[in-house]
Coordinates of C-alpha atoms in Angstrom, one line a residue:
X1 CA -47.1 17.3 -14.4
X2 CA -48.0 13.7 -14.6
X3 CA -45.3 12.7 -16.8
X4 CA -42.9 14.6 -13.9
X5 CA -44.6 12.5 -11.2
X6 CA -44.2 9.5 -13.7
X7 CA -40.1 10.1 -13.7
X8 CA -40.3 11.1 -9.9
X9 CA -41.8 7.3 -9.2
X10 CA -39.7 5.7 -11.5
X11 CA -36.8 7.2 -10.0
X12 CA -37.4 6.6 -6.7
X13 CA -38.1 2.7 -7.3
X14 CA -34.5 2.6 -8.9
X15 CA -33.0 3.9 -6.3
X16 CA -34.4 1.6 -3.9
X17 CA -33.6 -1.5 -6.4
X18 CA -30.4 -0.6 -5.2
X19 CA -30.1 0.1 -1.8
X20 CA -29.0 -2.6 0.8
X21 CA -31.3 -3.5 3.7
X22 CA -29.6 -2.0 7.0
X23 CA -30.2 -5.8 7.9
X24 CA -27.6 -6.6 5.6
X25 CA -25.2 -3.8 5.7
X26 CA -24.6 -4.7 9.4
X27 CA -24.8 -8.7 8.4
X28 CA -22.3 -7.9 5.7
X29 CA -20.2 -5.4 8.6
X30 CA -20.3 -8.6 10.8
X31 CA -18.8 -10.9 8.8
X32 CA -16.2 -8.4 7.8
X33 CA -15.2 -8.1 11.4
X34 CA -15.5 -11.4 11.9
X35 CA -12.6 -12.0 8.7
X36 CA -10.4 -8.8 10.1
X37 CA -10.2 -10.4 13.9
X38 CA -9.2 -14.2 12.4
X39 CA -6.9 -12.3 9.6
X40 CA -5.0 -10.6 12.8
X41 CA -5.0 -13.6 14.8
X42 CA -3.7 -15.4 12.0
X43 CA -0.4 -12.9 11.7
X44 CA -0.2 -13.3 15.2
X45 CA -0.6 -17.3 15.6
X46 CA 1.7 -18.0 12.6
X47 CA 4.8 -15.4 13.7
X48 CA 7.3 -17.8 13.4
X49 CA 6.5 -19.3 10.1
X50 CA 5.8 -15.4 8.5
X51 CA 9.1 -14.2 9.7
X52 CA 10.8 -17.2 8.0
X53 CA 9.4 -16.9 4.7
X54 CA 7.4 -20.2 5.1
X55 CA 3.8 -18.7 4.7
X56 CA 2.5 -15.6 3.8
X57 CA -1.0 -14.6 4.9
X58 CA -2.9 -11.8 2.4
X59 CA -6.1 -10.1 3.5
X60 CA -8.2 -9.8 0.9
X61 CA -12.4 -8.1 0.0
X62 CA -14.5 -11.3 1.9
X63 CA -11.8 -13.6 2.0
X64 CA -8.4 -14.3 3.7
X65 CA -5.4 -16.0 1.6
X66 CA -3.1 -18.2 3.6
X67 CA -0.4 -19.5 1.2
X68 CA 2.4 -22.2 2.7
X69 CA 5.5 -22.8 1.4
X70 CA 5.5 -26.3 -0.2
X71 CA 9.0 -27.0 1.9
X72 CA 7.6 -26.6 4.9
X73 CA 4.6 -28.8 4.3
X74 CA 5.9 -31.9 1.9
X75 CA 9.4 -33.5 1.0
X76 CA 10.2 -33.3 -2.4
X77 CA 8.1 -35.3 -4.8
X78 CA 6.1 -36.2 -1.7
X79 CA 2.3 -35.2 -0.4
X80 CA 2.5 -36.9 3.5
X81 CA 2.9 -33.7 5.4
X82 CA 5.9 -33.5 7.6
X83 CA 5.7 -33.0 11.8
X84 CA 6.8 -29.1 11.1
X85 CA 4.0 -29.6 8.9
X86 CA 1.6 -30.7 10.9
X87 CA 2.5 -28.3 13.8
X88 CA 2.1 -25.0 11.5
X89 CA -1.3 -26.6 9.9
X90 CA -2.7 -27.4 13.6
X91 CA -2.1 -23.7 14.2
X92 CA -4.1 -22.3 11.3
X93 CA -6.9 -24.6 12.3
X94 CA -6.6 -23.5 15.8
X95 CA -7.5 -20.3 14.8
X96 CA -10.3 -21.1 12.1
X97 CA -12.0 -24.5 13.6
X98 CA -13.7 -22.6 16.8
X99 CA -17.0 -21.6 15.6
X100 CA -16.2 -21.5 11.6
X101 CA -18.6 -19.9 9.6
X102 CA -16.1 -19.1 6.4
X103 CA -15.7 -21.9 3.6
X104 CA -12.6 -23.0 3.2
X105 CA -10.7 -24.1 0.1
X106 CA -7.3 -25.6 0.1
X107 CA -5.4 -25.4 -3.1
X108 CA -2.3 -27.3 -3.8
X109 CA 0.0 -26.3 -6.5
X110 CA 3.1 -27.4 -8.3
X111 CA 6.2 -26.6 -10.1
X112 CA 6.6 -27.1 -13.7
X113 CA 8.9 -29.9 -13.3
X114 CA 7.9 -32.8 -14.7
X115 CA 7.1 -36.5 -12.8
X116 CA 9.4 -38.7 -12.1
X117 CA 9.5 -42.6 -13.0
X118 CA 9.1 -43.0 -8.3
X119 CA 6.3 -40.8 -8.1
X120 CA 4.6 -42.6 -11.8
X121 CA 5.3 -45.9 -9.7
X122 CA 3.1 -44.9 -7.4
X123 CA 0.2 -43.6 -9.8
X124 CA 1.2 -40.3 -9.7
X125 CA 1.5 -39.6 -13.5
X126 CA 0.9 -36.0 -13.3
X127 CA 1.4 -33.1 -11.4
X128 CA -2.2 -31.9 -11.4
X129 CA -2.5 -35.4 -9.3
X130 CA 0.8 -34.6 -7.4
X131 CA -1.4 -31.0 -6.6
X132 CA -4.4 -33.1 -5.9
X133 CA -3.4 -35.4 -3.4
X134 CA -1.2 -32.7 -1.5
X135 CA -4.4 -30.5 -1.0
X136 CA -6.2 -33.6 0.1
X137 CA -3.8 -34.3 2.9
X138 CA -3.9 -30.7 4.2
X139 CA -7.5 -30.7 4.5
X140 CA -7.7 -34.0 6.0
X141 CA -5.2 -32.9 8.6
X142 CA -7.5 -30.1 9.2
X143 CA -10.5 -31.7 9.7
X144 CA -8.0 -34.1 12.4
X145 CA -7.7 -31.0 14.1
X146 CA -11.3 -29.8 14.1
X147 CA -12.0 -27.6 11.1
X148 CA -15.8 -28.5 9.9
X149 CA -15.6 -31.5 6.9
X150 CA -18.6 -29.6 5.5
X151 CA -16.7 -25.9 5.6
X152 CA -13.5 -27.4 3.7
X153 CA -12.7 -28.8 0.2
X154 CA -9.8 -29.4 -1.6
X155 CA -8.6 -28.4 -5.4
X156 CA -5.8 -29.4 -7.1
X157 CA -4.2 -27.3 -9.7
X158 CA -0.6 -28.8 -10.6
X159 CA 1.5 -26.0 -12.8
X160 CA -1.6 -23.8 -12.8
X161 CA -1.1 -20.4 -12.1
X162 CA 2.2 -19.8 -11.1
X163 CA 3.2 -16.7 -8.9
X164 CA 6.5 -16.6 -10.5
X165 CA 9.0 -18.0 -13.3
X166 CA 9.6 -22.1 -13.2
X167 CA 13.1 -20.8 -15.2
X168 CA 14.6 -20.2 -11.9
X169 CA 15.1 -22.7 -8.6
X170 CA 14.1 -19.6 -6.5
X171 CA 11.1 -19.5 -8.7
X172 CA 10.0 -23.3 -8.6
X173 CA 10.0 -22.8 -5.2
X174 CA 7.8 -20.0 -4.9
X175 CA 5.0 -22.3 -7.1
X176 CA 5.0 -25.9 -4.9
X177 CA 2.8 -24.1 -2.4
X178 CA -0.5 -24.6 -0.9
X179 CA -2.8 -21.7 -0.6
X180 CA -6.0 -22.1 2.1
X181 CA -8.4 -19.4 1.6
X182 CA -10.6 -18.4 4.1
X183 CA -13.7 -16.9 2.6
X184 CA -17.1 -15.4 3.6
X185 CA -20.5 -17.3 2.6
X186 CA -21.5 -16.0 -0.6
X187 CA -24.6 -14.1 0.1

């Protein structure tokens, strides 16, 4: 019997290793609902911009994915953000600025294209620095426009990770894009 009671214990301690708190179930619930409700007032803020193939929002587990069109945001070879710009980006931080609790990371991404001798002139010798400094202007523009300094950083990721072929202009286009992602505190 004692080597029963033995399992029994052991057993029930495993199973409690791996329970959740109720605590944080409905903390976790929370910040779930919290996501969903800026996710839908995302779609609905950014209408114009969705229906026009300029940004594409993507809810995902603990995180939203806001990814914008690099033609809407810079002119070509360029990382000063345009007014059209700036009116879609003072949108998205409409929605996420008013008490923001999710981290947000802006990722800027390029073509495969190489740099140019104007763009090398001005000490852009790469495109992971093209990337860089295109990300950096998106989340200083949001911070402008109230989004938390502390609650925002910026990556740069040049020809990293491309979402479709740099063989075809329909392709390079799809890769010059800056993707904000909107993401819970890890717990």
């Amino acid at each position: 019997m004692t080597k029963l009671s033995t399992v029994c214990v052991l057993g029930a301690a495993l199973l409690m290793a791996g329970c959740v708190s109720q605590q944080k179930y409905d903390e976790s619930q929370q910040r779930n609902a919290e996501l969903e409700a800026q996710y839908q007032q995302l779609n609905q803020t950014m209408g114009t911009e969705i229906n026009s193939r300029d940004v594409h929002i993507t809810r995902m587990q603990n995180a939203i994915k806001v990814s914008v069109n690099s033609q809407l945001l810079f002119p070509s070879g360029g990382w000063e953000m345009s007014a059209q710009a700036k009116t879609s980006i003072a949108k998205i931080a409409s929605v996420l600025a008013p008490h923001q609790k999710n981290k947000i990371n802006v990722n800027g991404y390029t073509d495969s294209t190489p740099i140019g001798a104007q763009l090398a002139s001005q000490g852009v010798s790469t495109n992971l620095i093209l990337s860089q400094k295109r990300a950096d202007n998106v989340m200083q523009f949001m911070i402008s426009q109230g989004v938390r300094p502390d609650m925002v950083s910026a990556h740069g990721f040049g020809e990293e990770n491309p979402v479709a072929s740099n063989d075809t202009a329909e392709g390079k286009a799809q890769n010059r894009r800056v993707e904000l992602t909107i993401a819970t505190p890890s717990q």
